Structure formats: C-alpha cells, structure tokens
Amino acid sequence: MKVRKRWITVVAFLLAGSVQMDLAAQETIEALVKKCENLNGVKVNIVRNRHPETKEVTRSIMSITIPVQSNQELVDDFVMAFQKEKENAEQEMENKENGKWINLFYRFEKKSYSLMRDDGGNVIVNIRENTGGDRMVPATKRQKQQKEP
C-alpha cells in the first residue's frame, strides 16, 4: 500500500511539473506582450468576440506590429520565447530565409501564436485564443434560423 501511494505521488509531481513547464513558456510570451503594450512605435490591436447571451469572451485575437529597425532585441526575445513553446505545441510551422526566421507558428489546445516578417521591415506577432468555443449563436437559435425560409 505504501508503494502505491508513493507511485501516485511521483506521478502527480511529474504531471504538475510538465504543466508548470508549459505555463512558464507561455508566460514568457505573455510578459513580452505586456511589454509591447507600453512601447512607443509598437502597434497593438485586440479583437474580442463575446457570446451574445452570457457576454463571456469566446475568442480573442491580438496583433502586435513591431518595427524591426528600432526593436531588434524585442524581436529576438519573441523568437526565443516562441522556440521555448515549440516542444509543447500540438502543431508547428517554421520558415527561415537567409538565416532569419520569417514565419513561426505554434498551436496549442486553446491558443495559437504566430510571428511573421513583412516586406516593410516589421514583425507581426499574432495571438489567437479560443476560450469558449467557436459557437457565437446558441445551437437552439441556430437551428431555428436554419429552419426558417
């Protein structure tokens, strides 16, 4: 019986450790996002969708435009943070050109992160979060709308 309790304790610690490592990587990106919200020359756009009845956020999209000329260190920090996320991602896509990352994309259960370089010398970071599913109209209303001519 003691061996079983110890085994359960070990498994619990291992699971907690893996969740903590995943959160730590995402916390790095979230800290950089907070930093961007207060920087001059960095544009931050946020779009939130809300459930029509509960008013809870069901989806949010944040887009951050960073001019590379004046913020190369910030861009490098984002690339390193994205690379930390890589091992925990459900889906990943990476493109490199002339030795520089031009596109990074990582998808997780409810969040996805992308980093792209545009032709104008900017880096665009997008963070998409689905918190309440894709459904914007409750199923009963959607069924009624489909039945009506």
PDB file of C-alpha atoms in Angstrom:
ATOM      1  CA  MET A   1       0.000   0.000   0.000  1.00  0.00           C
ATOM      2  CA  LYS A   2       2.842   2.416   0.789  1.00  0.00           C
ATOM      3  CA  VAL A   3       4.437   1.710  -2.584  1.00  0.00           C
ATOM      4  CA  ARG A   4       1.189   2.537  -4.364  1.00  0.00           C
ATOM      5  CA  LYS A   5       0.831   5.866  -2.518  1.00  0.00           C
ATOM      6  CA  ARG A   6       4.418   6.777  -3.351  1.00  0.00           C
ATOM      7  CA  TRP A   7       3.864   5.871  -7.010  1.00  0.00           C
ATOM      8  CA  ILE A   8       0.753   8.085  -7.157  1.00  0.00           C
ATOM      9  CA  THR A   9       2.684  10.926  -5.515  1.00  0.00           C
ATOM     10  CA  VAL A  10       5.531  10.613  -8.037  1.00  0.00           C
ATOM     11  CA  VAL A  11       3.090  10.633 -10.979  1.00  0.00           C
ATOM     12  CA  ALA A  12       1.301  13.687  -9.548  1.00  0.00           C
ATOM     13  CA  PHE A  13       4.598  15.590  -9.219  1.00  0.00           C
ATOM     14  CA  LEU A  14       5.612  14.682 -12.779  1.00  0.00           C
ATOM     15  CA  LEU A  15       2.282  15.863 -14.180  1.00  0.00           C
ATOM     16  CA  ALA A  16       2.429  19.082 -12.179  1.00  0.00           C
ATOM     17  CA  GLY A  17       5.973  19.697 -13.414  1.00  0.00           C
ATOM     18  CA  SER A  18       5.035  19.253 -17.070  1.00  0.00           C
ATOM     19  CA  VAL A  19       2.075  21.638 -16.722  1.00  0.00           C
ATOM     20  CA  GLN A  20       4.316  24.174 -14.984  1.00  0.00           C
ATOM     21  CA  MET A  21       6.921  23.978 -17.783  1.00  0.00           C
ATOM     22  CA  ASP A  22       4.192  24.601 -20.380  1.00  0.00           C
ATOM     23  CA  LEU A  23       2.879  27.587 -18.431  1.00  0.00           C
ATOM     24  CA  ALA A  24       6.381  29.002 -17.957  1.00  0.00           C
ATOM     25  CA  ALA A  25       6.977  29.068 -21.711  1.00  0.00           C
ATOM     26  CA  GLN A  26       3.651  30.779 -22.369  1.00  0.00           C
ATOM     27  CA  GLU A  27       4.327  33.211 -19.530  1.00  0.00           C
ATOM     28  CA  THR A  28       7.465  34.351 -21.360  1.00  0.00           C
ATOM     29  CA  ILE A  29       5.427  35.315 -24.414  1.00  0.00           C
ATOM     30  CA  GLU A  30       2.726  36.925 -22.276  1.00  0.00           C
ATOM     31  CA  ALA A  31       5.368  39.032 -20.481  1.00  0.00           C
ATOM     32  CA  LEU A  32       6.689  40.240 -23.843  1.00  0.00           C
ATOM     33  CA  VAL A  33       3.133  41.090 -24.910  1.00  0.00           C
ATOM     34  CA  LYS A  34       2.647  43.205 -21.773  1.00  0.00           C
ATOM     35  CA  LYS A  35       5.934  44.956 -22.513  1.00  0.00           C
ATOM     36  CA  CYS A  36       4.763  45.776 -26.064  1.00  0.00           C
ATOM     37  CA  GLU A  37       1.575  47.410 -24.799  1.00  0.00           C
ATOM     38  CA  ASN A  38       3.656  50.286 -23.375  1.00  0.00           C
ATOM     39  CA  LEU A  39       6.325  50.762 -26.053  1.00  0.00           C
ATOM     40  CA  ASN A  40       6.376  53.720 -28.416  1.00  0.00           C
ATOM     41  CA  GLY A  41       6.182  52.784 -32.082  1.00  0.00           C
ATOM     42  CA  VAL A  42       4.723  49.329 -31.395  1.00  0.00           C
ATOM     43  CA  LYS A  43       1.108  48.874 -32.508  1.00  0.00           C
ATOM     44  CA  VAL A  44      -1.188  46.577 -30.528  1.00  0.00           C
ATOM     45  CA  ASN A  45      -4.644  45.632 -31.846  1.00  0.00           C
ATOM     46  CA  ILE A  46      -7.112  43.436 -29.966  1.00  0.00           C
ATOM     47  CA  VAL A  47     -10.365  41.925 -31.239  1.00  0.00           C
ATOM     48  CA  ARG A  48     -12.669  40.059 -28.829  1.00  0.00           C
ATOM     49  CA  ASN A  49     -15.797  38.072 -29.682  1.00  0.00           C
ATOM     50  CA  ARG A  50     -18.397  37.641 -26.943  1.00  0.00           C
ATOM     51  CA  HIS A  51     -21.181  35.132 -26.542  1.00  0.00           C
ATOM     52  CA  PRO A  52     -24.432  37.048 -27.251  1.00  0.00           C
ATOM     53  CA  GLU A  53     -26.228  35.791 -24.146  1.00  0.00           C
ATOM     54  CA  THR A  54     -23.535  35.362 -21.500  1.00  0.00           C
ATOM     55  CA  LYS A  55     -21.255  38.175 -22.747  1.00  0.00           C
ATOM     56  CA  GLU A  56     -18.234  35.980 -21.972  1.00  0.00           C
ATOM     57  CA  VAL A  57     -15.258  36.291 -24.301  1.00  0.00           C
ATOM     58  CA  THR A  58     -15.283  33.310 -26.675  1.00  0.00           C
ATOM     59  CA  ARG A  59     -12.378  34.307 -28.888  1.00  0.00           C
ATOM     60  CA  SER A  60      -9.698  36.978 -28.796  1.00  0.00           C
ATOM     61  CA  ILE A  61      -7.124  37.935 -31.380  1.00  0.00           C
ATOM     62  CA  MET A  62      -4.185  40.181 -30.550  1.00  0.00           C
ATOM     63  CA  SER A  63      -1.952  41.551 -33.269  1.00  0.00           C
ATOM     64  CA  ILE A  64       1.315  43.313 -32.418  1.00  0.00           C
ATOM     65  CA  THR A  65       3.292  45.154 -35.110  1.00  0.00           C
ATOM     66  CA  ILE A  66       6.946  45.757 -34.194  1.00  0.00           C
ATOM     67  CA  PRO A  67       9.256  47.904 -36.363  1.00  0.00           C
ATOM     68  CA  VAL A  68      12.447  45.831 -36.552  1.00  0.00           C
ATOM     69  CA  GLN A  69      14.804  48.776 -37.107  1.00  0.00           C
ATOM     70  CA  SER A  70      14.268  50.144 -33.604  1.00  0.00           C
ATOM     71  CA  ASN A  71      13.325  46.932 -31.759  1.00  0.00           C
ATOM     72  CA  GLN A  72      15.575  44.081 -32.950  1.00  0.00           C
ATOM     73  CA  GLU A  73      16.217  42.939 -29.362  1.00  0.00           C
ATOM     74  CA  LEU A  74      12.468  42.648 -28.723  1.00  0.00           C
ATOM     75  CA  VAL A  75      12.045  40.627 -31.920  1.00  0.00           C
ATOM     76  CA  ASP A  76      14.888  38.308 -30.859  1.00  0.00           C
ATOM     77  CA  ASP A  77      13.206  37.885 -27.454  1.00  0.00           C
ATOM     78  CA  PHE A  78       9.952  36.875 -29.164  1.00  0.00           C
ATOM     79  CA  VAL A  79      11.765  34.352 -31.382  1.00  0.00           C
ATOM     80  CA  MET A  80      13.452  32.792 -28.322  1.00  0.00           C
ATOM     81  CA  ALA A  81      10.119  32.665 -26.442  1.00  0.00           C
ATOM     82  CA  PHE A  82       8.447  31.024 -29.442  1.00  0.00           C
ATOM     83  CA  GLN A  83      11.238  28.454 -29.602  1.00  0.00           C
ATOM     84  CA  LYS A  84      10.557  27.581 -25.932  1.00  0.00           C
ATOM     85  CA  GLU A  85       6.935  26.875 -26.878  1.00  0.00           C
ATOM     86  CA  LYS A  86       7.923  24.568 -29.722  1.00  0.00           C
ATOM     87  CA  GLU A  87       8.183  21.308 -27.790  1.00  0.00           C
ATOM     88  CA  ASN A  88       4.741  21.646 -26.173  1.00  0.00           C
ATOM     89  CA  ALA A  89       2.853  22.615 -29.333  1.00  0.00           C
ATOM     90  CA  GLU A  90       0.244  20.402 -30.964  1.00  0.00           C
ATOM     91  CA  GLN A  91       1.133  21.861 -34.363  1.00  0.00           C
ATOM     92  CA  GLU A  92       4.140  23.839 -35.517  1.00  0.00           C
ATOM     93  CA  MET A  93       5.274  25.555 -38.676  1.00  0.00           C
ATOM     94  CA  GLU A  94       8.612  27.303 -39.166  1.00  0.00           C
ATOM     95  CA  ASN A  95      10.129  29.076 -42.158  1.00  0.00           C
ATOM     96  CA  LYS A  96      13.605  30.553 -42.418  1.00  0.00           C
ATOM     97  CA  GLU A  97      15.030  32.701 -45.205  1.00  0.00           C
ATOM     98  CA  ASN A  98      18.599  33.995 -45.465  1.00  0.00           C
ATOM     99  CA  GLY A  99      19.297  32.792 -41.927  1.00  0.00           C
ATOM    100  CA  LYS A 100      16.363  34.699 -40.362  1.00  0.00           C
ATOM    101  CA  TRP A 101      13.037  33.404 -39.117  1.00  0.00           C
ATOM    102  CA  ILE A 102      10.337  34.797 -41.369  1.00  0.00           C
ATOM    103  CA  ASN A 103       7.418  32.760 -40.058  1.00  0.00           C
ATOM    104  CA  LEU A 104       6.834  30.832 -36.830  1.00  0.00           C
ATOM    105  CA  PHE A 105       3.501  29.274 -35.878  1.00  0.00           C
ATOM    106  CA  TYR A 106       2.594  27.129 -32.878  1.00  0.00           C
ATOM    107  CA  ARG A 107      -0.883  25.836 -31.991  1.00  0.00           C
ATOM    108  CA  PHE A 108      -1.944  24.640 -28.577  1.00  0.00           C
ATOM    109  CA  GLU A 109      -5.282  23.396 -27.295  1.00  0.00           C
ATOM    110  CA  LYS A 110      -6.903  26.826 -26.948  1.00  0.00           C
ATOM    111  CA  LYS A 111      -4.196  29.232 -28.090  1.00  0.00           C
ATOM    112  CA  SER A 112      -2.063  29.760 -31.148  1.00  0.00           C
ATOM    113  CA  TYR A 113       0.934  32.034 -31.660  1.00  0.00           C
ATOM    114  CA  SER A 114       2.415  33.264 -34.916  1.00  0.00           C
ATOM    115  CA  LEU A 115       5.321  35.532 -35.804  1.00  0.00           C
ATOM    116  CA  MET A 116       5.777  36.845 -39.350  1.00  0.00           C
ATOM    117  CA  ARG A 117       8.122  39.285 -41.024  1.00  0.00           C
ATOM    118  CA  ASP A 118       6.538  41.564 -43.611  1.00  0.00           C
ATOM    119  CA  ASP A 119       8.205  43.283 -46.568  1.00  0.00           C
ATOM    120  CA  GLY A 120       8.081  46.671 -44.831  1.00  0.00           C
ATOM    121  CA  GLY A 121      10.635  45.821 -42.143  1.00  0.00           C
ATOM    122  CA  ASN A 122       8.117  44.921 -39.421  1.00  0.00           C
ATOM    123  CA  VAL A 123       7.482  41.803 -37.378  1.00  0.00           C
ATOM    124  CA  ILE A 124       3.872  40.912 -36.688  1.00  0.00           C
ATOM    125  CA  VAL A 125       3.018  38.735 -33.697  1.00  0.00           C
ATOM    126  CA  ASN A 126      -0.498  37.266 -33.568  1.00  0.00           C
ATOM    127  CA  ILE A 127      -2.013  35.520 -30.574  1.00  0.00           C
ATOM    128  CA  ARG A 128      -5.384  33.788 -31.015  1.00  0.00           C
ATOM    129  CA  GLU A 129      -7.269  32.368 -28.090  1.00  0.00           C
ATOM    130  CA  ASN A 130     -10.493  30.363 -28.184  1.00  0.00           C
ATOM    131  CA  THR A 131     -11.858  30.369 -24.665  1.00  0.00           C
ATOM    132  CA  GLY A 132     -15.470  29.435 -25.215  1.00  0.00           C
ATOM    133  CA  GLY A 133     -15.501  27.593 -28.498  1.00  0.00           C
ATOM    134  CA  ASP A 134     -16.295  28.829 -31.980  1.00  0.00           C
ATOM    135  CA  ARG A 135     -20.019  28.995 -31.397  1.00  0.00           C
ATOM    136  CA  MET A 136     -21.279  32.560 -31.376  1.00  0.00           C
ATOM    137  CA  VAL A 137     -25.025  31.797 -31.627  1.00  0.00           C
ATOM    138  CA  PRO A 138     -26.540  29.208 -29.278  1.00  0.00           C
ATOM    139  CA  ALA A 139     -27.471  25.947 -31.039  1.00  0.00           C
ATOM    140  CA  THR A 140     -31.213  26.340 -30.442  1.00  0.00           C
ATOM    141  CA  LYS A 141     -31.253  29.756 -32.148  1.00  0.00           C
ATOM    142  CA  ARG A 142     -29.057  28.467 -34.957  1.00  0.00           C
ATOM    143  CA  GLN A 143     -31.450  25.549 -35.575  1.00  0.00           C
ATOM    144  CA  LYS A 144     -34.438  27.922 -35.672  1.00  0.00           C
ATOM    145  CA  GLN A 145     -32.637  30.215 -38.098  1.00  0.00           C
ATOM    146  CA  GLN A 146     -31.870  27.294 -40.413  1.00  0.00           C
ATOM    147  CA  LYS A 147     -35.491  26.055 -40.429  1.00  0.00           C
ATOM    148  CA  GLU A 148     -36.975  29.457 -41.266  1.00  0.00           C
ATOM    149  CA  PRO A 149     -37.223  30.208 -45.013  1.00  0.00           C
TER     150      PRO A 149
END
